[in-house]
Amino acid sequence: MYYNEHSILYLDGQWLKAETAQISPYSQTLHYGNGVFEGIRAYLTTSGVRIFKAEEHFERLLYSARKMHIPLTYTLEEMTELAYLLLEKNELEDAYIRPLVYTSPNMSLTPPDKAHLFMCAWKWGKLLGDKTVDVMTSSFCRPHPKSCFVEAKVVGHYTNSILATTEAKAKNFDEALLLDVDGYVAEGPGANFFYEKDDVLYTPPTGNILPGITRSTVLQICKRIGIRVEEKRFRTEDVHHADGAFFVGTAAEVTGIASLDRIPFRKKWENTLGHSLQMLYKAEVLNEVVTNSYL
Ligand code: PMP
């Protein structure tokens, strides 16, 4: 699904057939989860293939590496160029790009000597599909911001996401919504969260979440077109019986939520601000001229 016999990937200065690439089983990333990564999308726009917010994504990758003491030596420009080359070599237009920085053999709990840069790409539909999703409040909370850098995209953090998604699927939900350590709503396992009530959107502030690039894009769109958004902490009870809700993320894009804990949102998805934002976001990534007919 992620590669076939023709797929080419980038690894430490080389372009390799995906099937032949090898990494050391002694990597500290494999044993202790100390690696950092990104999830980026490219879109075929009217002016050609464009990686959406490449700079922001590679900046976050550099930030995450710094926070985890991983000596990533590439520049933002070098990584952006590699990402475009990767798309070209794989003849990909609409694609998901996955850079991963993994580390050298190190069985101790000290910073790694060396970082390896791996980058691959594949065609990937919306993470949560095209329909609205049914969500449950997870019994797992997001990591405590004093136990790690929650704002960094670190490999090991995703064990928490896997547990939450697995629990939700086992209970016949599509996705989980995780609270923060104080019991306020935080985010999904791989996306940020918004809800709508009386024509106002609410989203958790930074501090206990991965401050998503899609989240900030959506906030910018709201500002531009005059949708009121409050960044504040709230509880699941505030979300239950609200008008609507949605997840935002690079992989999920804007995904409507039909219900939380089996309580349906009041408005039909098509009548929510989230639905308008879903179309406006699509227009933004495709570099299209936006008209008010979306609203
Ligand atoms: N929260 C988590 C935990 C995520 O993994 C992601 C995906 N990177 C997001 C939020 C959304 O971030 P972005 O919009 O930058 O993809």
PDB file of C-alpha atoms and ligand atoms in Angstrom:
ATOM      1  CA  MET A   1       0.000   0.000   0.000  1.00  0.00           C
ATOM      2  CA  TYR A   2       2.781   2.438   0.831  1.00  0.00           C
ATOM      3  CA  TYR A   3       5.180   1.264  -1.846  1.00  0.00           C
ATOM      4  CA  ASN A   4       5.545  -1.099  -4.737  1.00  0.00           C
ATOM      5  CA  GLU A   5       8.436  -2.388  -6.841  1.00  0.00           C
ATOM      6  CA  HIS A   6       8.757   0.998  -8.576  1.00  0.00           C
ATOM      7  CA  SER A   7       8.738   3.230  -5.483  1.00  0.00           C
ATOM      8  CA  ILE A   8      11.812   5.344  -4.809  1.00  0.00           C
ATOM      9  CA  LEU A   9      12.694   6.743  -1.417  1.00  0.00           C
ATOM     10  CA  TYR A  10      15.353   9.048  -0.044  1.00  0.00           C
ATOM     11  CA  LEU A  11      17.751   7.818   2.590  1.00  0.00           C
ATOM     12  CA  ASP A  12      20.863   9.658   3.743  1.00  0.00           C
ATOM     13  CA  GLY A  13      21.848  11.174   0.429  1.00  0.00           C
ATOM     14  CA  GLN A  14      20.736   8.289  -1.750  1.00  0.00           C
ATOM     15  CA  TRP A  15      17.696   7.532  -3.864  1.00  0.00           C
ATOM     16  CA  LEU A  16      16.844   3.889  -3.339  1.00  0.00           C
ATOM     17  CA  LYS A  17      14.220   1.432  -4.452  1.00  0.00           C
ATOM     18  CA  ALA A  18      11.852   1.206  -1.466  1.00  0.00           C
ATOM     19  CA  GLU A  19      12.171  -2.576  -1.445  1.00  0.00           C
ATOM     20  CA  THR A  20      15.925  -2.463  -0.973  1.00  0.00           C
ATOM     21  CA  ALA A  21      16.214   0.179   1.770  1.00  0.00           C
ATOM     22  CA  GLN A  22      17.589  -1.013   5.104  1.00  0.00           C
ATOM     23  CA  ILE A  23      17.957   0.527   8.516  1.00  0.00           C
ATOM     24  CA  SER A  24      19.892  -0.636  11.562  1.00  0.00           C
ATOM     25  CA  PRO A  25      17.908  -2.698  14.074  1.00  0.00           C
ATOM     26  CA  TYR A  26      20.093  -1.036  16.734  1.00  0.00           C
ATOM     27  CA  SER A  27      18.656   2.438  16.057  1.00  0.00           C
ATOM     28  CA  GLN A  28      17.604   4.229  19.244  1.00  0.00           C
ATOM     29  CA  THR A  29      14.383   5.202  17.460  1.00  0.00           C
ATOM     30  CA  LEU A  30      13.319   1.579  17.201  1.00  0.00           C
ATOM     31  CA  HIS A  31      14.052   0.783  20.837  1.00  0.00           C
ATOM     32  CA  TYR A  32      12.989   3.916  22.658  1.00  0.00           C
ATOM     33  CA  GLY A  33      10.929   5.937  20.173  1.00  0.00           C
ATOM     34  CA  ASN A  34      13.395   8.800  19.973  1.00  0.00           C
ATOM     35  CA  GLY A  35      12.837   9.937  16.426  1.00  0.00           C
ATOM     36  CA  VAL A  36      10.896  12.784  14.836  1.00  0.00           C
ATOM     37  CA  PHE A  37       8.766  12.948  11.749  1.00  0.00           C
ATOM     38  CA  GLU A  38       6.342  14.964   9.640  1.00  0.00           C
ATOM     39  CA  GLY A  39       3.220  14.351   7.642  1.00  0.00           C
ATOM     40  CA  ILE A  40       2.941  16.636   4.624  1.00  0.00           C
ATOM     41  CA  ARG A  41       0.627  16.763   1.625  1.00  0.00           C
ATOM     42  CA  ALA A  42       1.240  17.767  -1.952  1.00  0.00           C
ATOM     43  CA  TYR A  43      -1.597  18.773  -4.251  1.00  0.00           C
ATOM     44  CA  LEU A  44      -1.894  19.182  -7.983  1.00  0.00           C
ATOM     45  CA  THR A  45      -2.883  22.821  -8.309  1.00  0.00           C
ATOM     46  CA  THR A  46      -3.581  24.900 -11.405  1.00  0.00           C
ATOM     47  CA  SER A  47       0.048  26.043 -11.259  1.00  0.00           C
ATOM     48  CA  GLY A  48       1.483  22.539 -10.914  1.00  0.00           C
ATOM     49  CA  VAL A  49       2.333  20.271  -7.999  1.00  0.00           C
ATOM     50  CA  ARG A  50       2.599  22.238  -4.768  1.00  0.00           C
ATOM     51  CA  ILE A  51       3.622  21.001  -1.343  1.00  0.00           C
ATOM     52  CA  PHE A  52       1.257  22.693   1.081  1.00  0.00           C
ATOM     53  CA  LYS A  53       3.118  24.699   3.728  1.00  0.00           C
ATOM     54  CA  ALA A  54       6.399  22.846   3.142  1.00  0.00           C
ATOM     55  CA  GLU A  55       8.322  25.485   5.076  1.00  0.00           C
ATOM     56  CA  GLU A  56       6.137  25.176   8.185  1.00  0.00           C
ATOM     57  CA  HIS A  57       6.406  21.393   8.141  1.00  0.00           C
ATOM     58  CA  PHE A  58      10.191  21.264   7.752  1.00  0.00           C
ATOM     59  CA  GLU A  59      10.566  24.014  10.327  1.00  0.00           C
ATOM     60  CA  ARG A  60       8.565  21.863  12.755  1.00  0.00           C
ATOM     61  CA  LEU A  61      10.742  18.858  11.883  1.00  0.00           C
ATOM     62  CA  LEU A  62      13.865  20.871  12.735  1.00  0.00           C
ATOM     63  CA  TYR A  63      12.226  22.110  15.940  1.00  0.00           C
ATOM     64  CA  SER A  64      11.193  18.581  16.967  1.00  0.00           C
ATOM     65  CA  ALA A  65      14.737  17.301  16.297  1.00  0.00           C
ATOM     66  CA  ARG A  66      16.273  20.117  18.376  1.00  0.00           C
ATOM     67  CA  LYS A  67      13.921  19.412  21.278  1.00  0.00           C
ATOM     68  CA  MET A  68      14.887  15.717  21.226  1.00  0.00           C
ATOM     69  CA  HIS A  69      18.647  16.437  20.885  1.00  0.00           C
ATOM     70  CA  ILE A  70      18.726  14.772  17.478  1.00  0.00           C
ATOM     71  CA  PRO A  71      21.485  16.268  15.309  1.00  0.00           C
ATOM     72  CA  LEU A  72      19.556  16.816  12.071  1.00  0.00           C
ATOM     73  CA  THR A  73      21.939  18.688   9.774  1.00  0.00           C
ATOM     74  CA  TYR A  74      19.726  19.394   6.767  1.00  0.00           C
ATOM     75  CA  THR A  75      18.369  22.861   6.108  1.00  0.00           C
ATOM     76  CA  LEU A  76      14.756  23.680   5.482  1.00  0.00           C
ATOM     77  CA  GLU A  77      15.545  24.489   1.832  1.00  0.00           C
ATOM     78  CA  GLU A  78      17.427  21.211   1.299  1.00  0.00           C
ATOM     79  CA  MET A  79      14.569  19.160   2.711  1.00  0.00           C
ATOM     80  CA  THR A  80      11.979  21.039   0.650  1.00  0.00           C
ATOM     81  CA  GLU A  81      13.996  20.406  -2.515  1.00  0.00           C
ATOM     82  CA  LEU A  82      14.302  16.710  -1.633  1.00  0.00           C
ATOM     83  CA  ALA A  83      10.545  16.480  -1.122  1.00  0.00           C
ATOM     84  CA  TYR A  84       9.867  17.917  -4.594  1.00  0.00           C
ATOM     85  CA  LEU A  85      12.449  15.567  -6.136  1.00  0.00           C
ATOM     86  CA  LEU A  86      10.835  12.648  -4.340  1.00  0.00           C
ATOM     87  CA  LEU A  87       7.468  13.482  -5.902  1.00  0.00           C
ATOM     88  CA  GLU A  88       9.070  13.791  -9.332  1.00  0.00           C
ATOM     89  CA  LYS A  89      10.923  10.489  -9.073  1.00  0.00           C
ATOM     90  CA  ASN A  90       7.740   8.713  -8.056  1.00  0.00           C
ATOM     91  CA  GLU A  91       5.573  10.593 -10.567  1.00  0.00           C
ATOM     92  CA  LEU A  92       3.281  11.654  -7.760  1.00  0.00           C
ATOM     93  CA  GLU A  93       1.005  14.700  -7.830  1.00  0.00           C
ATOM     94  CA  ASP A  94      -1.550  14.449  -5.025  1.00  0.00           C
ATOM     95  CA  ALA A  95       0.498  12.695  -2.378  1.00  0.00           C
ATOM     96  CA  TYR A  96       1.349  12.314   1.270  1.00  0.00           C
ATOM     97  CA  ILE A  97       5.007  12.860   2.127  1.00  0.00           C
ATOM     98  CA  ARG A  98       6.577  11.269   5.182  1.00  0.00           C
ATOM     99  CA  PRO A  99       9.987  12.503   6.337  1.00  0.00           C
ATOM    100  CA  LEU A 100      11.336  10.540   9.285  1.00  0.00           C
ATOM    101  CA  VAL A 101      14.473  11.359  11.216  1.00  0.00           C
ATOM    102  CA  TYR A 102      15.730   8.258  12.953  1.00  0.00           C
ATOM    103  CA  THR A 103      18.869   7.878  14.937  1.00  0.00           C
ATOM    104  CA  SER A 104      22.101   5.907  15.067  1.00  0.00           C
ATOM    105  CA  PRO A 105      22.648   2.729  17.140  1.00  0.00           C
ATOM    106  CA  ASN A 106      22.437   3.690  20.800  1.00  0.00           C
ATOM    107  CA  MET A 107      21.175   1.420  23.530  1.00  0.00           C
ATOM    108  CA  SER A 108      21.702   3.963  26.264  1.00  0.00           C
ATOM    109  CA  LEU A 109      19.378   6.815  27.135  1.00  0.00           C
ATOM    110  CA  THR A 110      21.708   9.525  25.901  1.00  0.00           C
ATOM    111  CA  PRO A 111      21.360  11.724  22.815  1.00  0.00           C
ATOM    112  CA  PRO A 112      22.218   9.949  19.557  1.00  0.00           C
ATOM    113  CA  ASP A 113      25.456  10.795  17.696  1.00  0.00           C
ATOM    114  CA  LYS A 114      23.911  10.798  14.305  1.00  0.00           C
ATOM    115  CA  ALA A 115      20.597  11.414  12.588  1.00  0.00           C
ATOM    116  CA  HIS A 116      19.392   9.681   9.450  1.00  0.00           C
ATOM    117  CA  LEU A 117      16.904  11.331   7.128  1.00  0.00           C
ATOM    118  CA  PHE A 118      14.406   9.083   5.399  1.00  0.00           C
ATOM    119  CA  MET A 119      11.691  10.423   3.119  1.00  0.00           C
ATOM    120  CA  CYS A 120       9.006   8.575   1.231  1.00  0.00           C
ATOM    121  CA  ALA A 121       5.706   9.455  -0.418  1.00  0.00           C
ATOM    122  CA  TRP A 122       2.566   7.678  -1.487  1.00  0.00           C
ATOM    123  CA  LYS A 123      -0.959   8.378  -2.604  1.00  0.00           C
ATOM    124  CA  TRP A 124      -3.152   8.536   0.471  1.00  0.00           C
ATOM    125  CA  GLY A 125      -6.828   9.383   0.782  1.00  0.00           C
ATOM    126  CA  LYS A 126      -8.192  11.353   3.729  1.00  0.00           C
ATOM    127  CA  LEU A 127      -7.037   9.736   6.983  1.00  0.00           C
ATOM    128  CA  LEU A 128     -10.578   9.337   8.323  1.00  0.00           C
ATOM    129  CA  GLY A 129     -12.302   8.879   4.975  1.00  0.00           C
ATOM    130  CA  ASP A 130     -14.740  11.178   3.214  1.00  0.00           C
ATOM    131  CA  LYS A 131     -17.761  10.663   5.457  1.00  0.00           C
ATOM    132  CA  THR A 132     -18.482  12.182   8.851  1.00  0.00           C
ATOM    133  CA  VAL A 133     -17.175  10.147  11.782  1.00  0.00           C
ATOM    134  CA  ASP A 134     -18.509   8.909  15.109  1.00  0.00           C
ATOM    135  CA  VAL A 135     -16.144   9.749  17.936  1.00  0.00           C
ATOM    136  CA  MET A 136     -15.752   8.622  21.550  1.00  0.00           C
ATOM    137  CA  THR A 137     -14.092  10.374  24.433  1.00  0.00           C
ATOM    138  CA  SER A 138     -10.989   8.304  25.021  1.00  0.00           C
ATOM    139  CA  SER A 139     -10.067   6.763  28.342  1.00  0.00           C
ATOM    140  CA  PHE A 140      -6.472   7.704  27.463  1.00  0.00           C
ATOM    141  CA  CYS A 141      -5.370  11.284  27.996  1.00  0.00           C
ATOM    142  CA  ARG A 142      -2.709  13.124  26.005  1.00  0.00           C
ATOM    143  CA  PRO A 143       0.805  13.049  27.475  1.00  0.00           C
ATOM    144  CA  HIS A 144       1.474  15.497  30.287  1.00  0.00           C
ATOM    145  CA  PRO A 145       3.235  18.544  28.824  1.00  0.00           C
ATOM    146  CA  LYS A 146       5.818  18.251  31.575  1.00  0.00           C
ATOM    147  CA  SER A 147       6.642  14.651  30.642  1.00  0.00           C
ATOM    148  CA  CYS A 148       7.577  15.473  27.047  1.00  0.00           C
ATOM    149  CA  PHE A 149       7.417  18.215  24.436  1.00  0.00           C
ATOM    150  CA  VAL A 150       3.820  17.733  23.308  1.00  0.00           C
ATOM    151  CA  GLU A 151       4.242  20.376  20.628  1.00  0.00           C
ATOM    152  CA  ALA A 152       6.983  18.310  18.949  1.00  0.00           C
ATOM    153  CA  LYS A 153       6.169  15.498  16.534  1.00  0.00           C
ATOM    154  CA  VAL A 154       8.039  12.667  18.196  1.00  0.00           C
ATOM    155  CA  VAL A 155       7.775   9.007  17.165  1.00  0.00           C
ATOM    156  CA  GLY A 156       7.246   7.695  20.707  1.00  0.00           C
ATOM    157  CA  HIS A 157       4.295  10.004  21.366  1.00  0.00           C
ATOM    158  CA  TYR A 158       2.247   8.048  18.865  1.00  0.00           C
ATOM    159  CA  THR A 159       1.912   4.980  21.098  1.00  0.00           C
ATOM    160  CA  ASN A 160      -0.645   7.115  22.953  1.00  0.00           C
ATOM    161  CA  SER A 161      -2.458   7.801  19.669  1.00  0.00           C
ATOM    162  CA  ILE A 162      -2.425   4.121  18.700  1.00  0.00           C
ATOM    163  CA  LEU A 163      -3.926   3.113  22.060  1.00  0.00           C
ATOM    164  CA  ALA A 164      -6.703   5.691  21.748  1.00  0.00           C
ATOM    165  CA  THR A 165      -7.603   4.771  18.148  1.00  0.00           C
ATOM    166  CA  THR A 166      -7.513   1.058  18.941  1.00  0.00           C
ATOM    167  CA  GLU A 167      -9.832   1.532  21.900  1.00  0.00           C
ATOM    168  CA  ALA A 168     -12.257   3.596  19.783  1.00  0.00           C
ATOM    169  CA  LYS A 169     -12.340   1.062  16.935  1.00  0.00           C
ATOM    170  CA  ALA A 170     -12.806  -1.825  19.376  1.00  0.00           C
ATOM    171  CA  LYS A 171     -15.907  -0.038  20.651  1.00  0.00           C
ATOM    172  CA  ASN A 172     -17.222   0.513  17.114  1.00  0.00           C
ATOM    173  CA  PHE A 173     -16.389   4.198  16.901  1.00  0.00           C
ATOM    174  CA  ASP A 174     -14.417   5.684  14.028  1.00  0.00           C
ATOM    175  CA  GLU A 175     -12.064   7.785  16.096  1.00  0.00           C
ATOM    176  CA  ALA A 176     -11.107   8.942  19.581  1.00  0.00           C
ATOM    177  CA  LEU A 177     -11.084  12.359  21.219  1.00  0.00           C
ATOM    178  CA  LEU A 178      -8.467  12.653  23.950  1.00  0.00           C
ATOM    179  CA  LEU A 179      -8.615  14.870  26.992  1.00  0.00           C
ATOM    180  CA  ASP A 180      -5.627  16.616  28.514  1.00  0.00           C
ATOM    181  CA  VAL A 181      -4.244  15.716  31.933  1.00  0.00           C
ATOM    182  CA  ASP A 182      -6.692  18.092  33.618  1.00  0.00           C
ATOM    183  CA  GLY A 183      -9.743  16.590  31.921  1.00  0.00           C
ATOM    184  CA  TYR A 184     -10.247  19.281  29.275  1.00  0.00           C
ATOM    185  CA  VAL A 185     -10.673  18.328  25.616  1.00  0.00           C
ATOM    186  CA  ALA A 186      -7.307  18.249  23.857  1.00  0.00           C
ATOM    187  CA  GLU A 187      -7.264  16.672  20.391  1.00  0.00           C
ATOM    188  CA  GLY A 188      -7.656  13.552  18.293  1.00  0.00           C
ATOM    189  CA  PRO A 189      -4.922  10.922  17.951  1.00  0.00           C
ATOM    190  CA  GLY A 190      -3.685  12.594  14.762  1.00  0.00           C
ATOM    191  CA  ALA A 191      -5.710  15.764  14.320  1.00  0.00           C
ATOM    192  CA  ASN A 192      -6.835  18.901  16.140  1.00  0.00           C
ATOM    193  CA  PHE A 193     -10.417  19.485  17.219  1.00  0.00           C
ATOM    194  CA  PHE A 194     -12.989  22.273  16.814  1.00  0.00           C
ATOM    195  CA  TYR A 195     -16.647  22.469  17.802  1.00  0.00           C
ATOM    196  CA  GLU A 196     -19.387  24.910  16.843  1.00  0.00           C
ATOM    197  CA  LYS A 197     -22.025  26.449  19.058  1.00  0.00           C
ATOM    198  CA  ASP A 198     -24.276  29.406  18.184  1.00  0.00           C
ATOM    199  CA  ASP A 199     -22.126  30.398  15.199  1.00  0.00           C
ATOM    200  CA  VAL A 200     -18.899  30.478  17.216  1.00  0.00           C
ATOM    201  CA  LEU A 201     -16.085  27.930  16.907  1.00  0.00           C
ATOM    202  CA  TYR A 202     -14.120  26.723  19.906  1.00  0.00           C
ATOM    203  CA  THR A 203     -10.768  24.962  19.865  1.00  0.00           C
ATOM    204  CA  PRO A 204      -8.352  24.082  22.680  1.00  0.00           C
ATOM    205  CA  PRO A 205      -5.419  26.479  23.115  1.00  0.00           C
ATOM    206  CA  THR A 206      -1.821  25.350  22.677  1.00  0.00           C
ATOM    207  CA  GLY A 207      -0.121  23.795  25.694  1.00  0.00           C
ATOM    208  CA  ASN A 208      -1.556  20.302  25.668  1.00  0.00           C
ATOM    209  CA  ILE A 209      -1.811  19.702  21.926  1.00  0.00           C
ATOM    210  CA  LEU A 210       0.288  19.425  18.820  1.00  0.00           C
ATOM    211  CA  PRO A 211      -0.347  22.908  17.390  1.00  0.00           C
ATOM    212  CA  GLY A 212      -1.249  21.743  13.917  1.00  0.00           C
ATOM    213  CA  ILE A 213      -0.410  23.509  10.696  1.00  0.00           C
ATOM    214  CA  THR A 214      -3.954  22.762   9.481  1.00  0.00           C
ATOM    215  CA  ARG A 215      -5.325  24.248  12.710  1.00  0.00           C
ATOM    216  CA  SER A 216      -3.481  27.490  12.061  1.00  0.00           C
ATOM    217  CA  THR A 217      -4.593  27.471   8.400  1.00  0.00           C
ATOM    218  CA  VAL A 218      -8.215  27.064   9.531  1.00  0.00           C
ATOM    219  CA  LEU A 219      -7.775  29.852  12.098  1.00  0.00           C
ATOM    220  CA  GLN A 220      -6.419  32.117   9.336  1.00  0.00           C
ATOM    221  CA  ILE A 221      -9.351  31.302   7.037  1.00  0.00           C
ATOM    222  CA  CYS A 222     -11.800  32.049   9.877  1.00  0.00           C
ATOM    223  CA  LYS A 223     -10.129  35.381  10.528  1.00  0.00           C
ATOM    224  CA  ARG A 224     -10.214  36.244   6.843  1.00  0.00           C
ATOM    225  CA  ILE A 225     -13.890  35.510   6.385  1.00  0.00           C
ATOM    226  CA  GLY A 226     -15.092  36.650   9.804  1.00  0.00           C
ATOM    227  CA  ILE A 227     -15.939  33.414  11.608  1.00  0.00           C
ATOM    228  CA  ARG A 228     -15.487  33.940  15.346  1.00  0.00           C
ATOM    229  CA  VAL A 229     -13.171  31.426  17.007  1.00  0.00           C
ATOM    230  CA  GLU A 230     -12.325  31.178  20.681  1.00  0.00           C
ATOM    231  CA  GLU A 231      -9.209  29.311  21.728  1.00  0.00           C
ATOM    232  CA  LYS A 232     -10.108  28.155  25.207  1.00  0.00           C
ATOM    233  CA  ARG A 233     -10.253  25.071  27.374  1.00  0.00           C
ATOM    234  CA  PHE A 234     -13.568  23.235  27.522  1.00  0.00           C
ATOM    235  CA  ARG A 235     -14.945  19.902  28.652  1.00  0.00           C
ATOM    236  CA  THR A 236     -16.722  17.101  26.788  1.00  0.00           C
ATOM    237  CA  GLU A 237     -20.025  18.211  28.356  1.00  0.00           C
ATOM    238  CA  ASP A 238     -19.637  21.505  26.480  1.00  0.00           C
ATOM    239  CA  VAL A 239     -19.252  19.588  23.241  1.00  0.00           C
ATOM    240  CA  HIS A 240     -22.137  17.188  23.760  1.00  0.00           C
ATOM    241  CA  HIS A 241     -25.279  18.710  22.171  1.00  0.00           C
ATOM    242  CA  ALA A 242     -23.258  21.410  20.378  1.00  0.00           C
ATOM    243  CA  ASP A 243     -24.166  22.342  16.786  1.00  0.00           C
ATOM    244  CA  GLY A 244     -21.258  20.620  15.082  1.00  0.00           C
ATOM    245  CA  ALA A 245     -17.621  19.553  15.367  1.00  0.00           C
ATOM    246  CA  PHE A 246     -14.710  18.566  13.178  1.00  0.00           C
ATOM    247  CA  PHE A 247     -11.112  17.353  13.134  1.00  0.00           C
ATOM    248  CA  VAL A 248      -8.355  19.138  11.223  1.00  0.00           C
ATOM    249  CA  GLY A 249      -4.964  17.786  10.225  1.00  0.00           C
ATOM    250  CA  THR A 250      -2.726  17.322   7.218  1.00  0.00           C
ATOM    251  CA  ALA A 251      -3.785  13.709   6.736  1.00  0.00           C
ATOM    252  CA  ALA A 252      -7.403  14.171   7.877  1.00  0.00           C
ATOM    253  CA  GLU A 253      -7.784  17.591   6.185  1.00  0.00           C
ATOM    254  CA  VAL A 254     -11.169  18.793   7.547  1.00  0.00           C
ATOM    255  CA  THR A 255     -13.298  15.847   8.672  1.00  0.00           C
ATOM    256  CA  GLY A 256     -16.813  16.337   9.985  1.00  0.00           C
ATOM    257  CA  ILE A 257     -17.844  14.644  13.217  1.00  0.00           C
ATOM    258  CA  ALA A 258     -21.389  13.262  13.336  1.00  0.00           C
ATOM    259  CA  SER A 259     -21.531  12.382  17.032  1.00  0.00           C
ATOM    260  CA  LEU A 260     -19.535  12.379  20.239  1.00  0.00           C
ATOM    261  CA  ASP A 261     -20.144   9.502  22.659  1.00  0.00           C
ATOM    262  CA  ARG A 262     -23.176   8.540  20.518  1.00  0.00           C
ATOM    263  CA  ILE A 263     -24.731  11.990  21.038  1.00  0.00           C
ATOM    264  CA  PRO A 264     -25.322  13.443  17.565  1.00  0.00           C
ATOM    265  CA  PHE A 265     -24.510  17.070  16.846  1.00  0.00           C
ATOM    266  CA  ARG A 266     -27.565  19.256  16.314  1.00  0.00           C
ATOM    267  CA  LYS A 267     -26.890  20.476  12.807  1.00  0.00           C
ATOM    268  CA  LYS A 268     -26.515  18.360   9.730  1.00  0.00           C
ATOM    269  CA  TRP A 269     -22.831  18.454   8.725  1.00  0.00           C
ATOM    270  CA  GLU A 270     -23.744  20.203   5.455  1.00  0.00           C
ATOM    271  CA  ASN A 271     -25.223  23.110   7.447  1.00  0.00           C
ATOM    272  CA  THR A 272     -22.248  23.724   9.729  1.00  0.00           C
ATOM    273  CA  LEU A 273     -19.375  26.185   9.647  1.00  0.00           C
ATOM    274  CA  GLY A 274     -17.112  23.139   9.573  1.00  0.00           C
ATOM    275  CA  HIS A 275     -18.559  22.095   6.247  1.00  0.00           C
ATOM    276  CA  SER A 276     -17.864  25.534   4.755  1.00  0.00           C
ATOM    277  CA  LEU A 277     -14.353  25.377   6.162  1.00  0.00           C
ATOM    278  CA  GLN A 278     -13.883  21.933   4.642  1.00  0.00           C
ATOM    279  CA  MET A 279     -14.447  23.440   1.194  1.00  0.00           C
ATOM    280  CA  LEU A 280     -12.467  26.583   1.911  1.00  0.00           C
ATOM    281  CA  TYR A 281      -9.544  24.476   3.139  1.00  0.00           C
ATOM    282  CA  LYS A 282      -9.635  22.410  -0.043  1.00  0.00           C
ATOM    283  CA  ALA A 283      -9.632  25.605  -2.084  1.00  0.00           C
ATOM    284  CA  GLU A 284      -6.699  26.919  -0.049  1.00  0.00           C
ATOM    285  CA  VAL A 285      -4.524  23.834  -0.595  1.00  0.00           C
ATOM    286  CA  LEU A 286      -5.413  23.817  -4.293  1.00  0.00           C
ATOM    287  CA  ASN A 287      -4.517  27.493  -4.501  1.00  0.00           C
ATOM    288  CA  GLU A 288      -7.940  28.316  -5.884  1.00  0.00           C
ATOM    289  CA  VAL A 289      -9.559  31.710  -5.801  1.00  0.00           C
ATOM    290  CA  VAL A 290     -12.108  31.593  -3.034  1.00  0.00           C
ATOM    291  CA  THR A 291     -15.514  33.147  -3.428  1.00  0.00           C
ATOM    292  CA  ASN A 292     -18.165  33.658  -0.785  1.00  0.00           C
ATOM    293  CA  SER A 293     -20.398  31.113  -2.489  1.00  0.00           C
ATOM    294  CA  TYR A 294     -18.913  28.541  -0.095  1.00  0.00           C
ATOM    295  CA  LEU A 295     -20.699  30.161   2.795  1.00  0.00           C
TER     296      LEU A 295
HETATM  297  N1  PMP B   1      -2.448  16.521  16.554  1.00  0.00           N
HETATM  298  C1  PMP B   1      -1.758  15.388  16.416  1.00  0.00           C
HETATM  299  C2  PMP B   1      -1.537  14.536  17.599  1.00  0.00           C
HETATM  300  C3  PMP B   1      -1.240  15.027  15.161  1.00  0.00           C
HETATM  301  O1  PMP B   1      -0.555  13.907  15.013  1.00  0.00           O
HETATM  302  C4  PMP B   1      -1.484  15.864  14.055  1.00  0.00           C
HETATM  303  C5  PMP B   1      -0.956  15.490  12.699  1.00  0.00           C
HETATM  304  N2  PMP B   1       0.341  15.974  12.508  1.00  0.00           N
HETATM  305  C6  PMP B   1      -2.208  17.043  14.253  1.00  0.00           C
HETATM  306  C7  PMP B   1      -2.678  17.342  15.521  1.00  0.00           C
HETATM  307  C8  PMP B   1      -2.467  17.988  13.126  1.00  0.00           C
HETATM  308  O2  PMP B   1      -1.282  18.610  12.732  1.00  0.00           O
HETATM  309  P1  PMP B   1      -1.049  19.153  11.271  1.00  0.00           P
HETATM  310  O3  PMP B   1      -2.231  19.969  10.948  1.00  0.00           O
HETATM  311  O4  PMP B   1       0.191  19.947  11.376  1.00  0.00           O
HETATM  312  O5  PMP B   1      -0.929  17.967  10.386  1.00  0.00           O
END
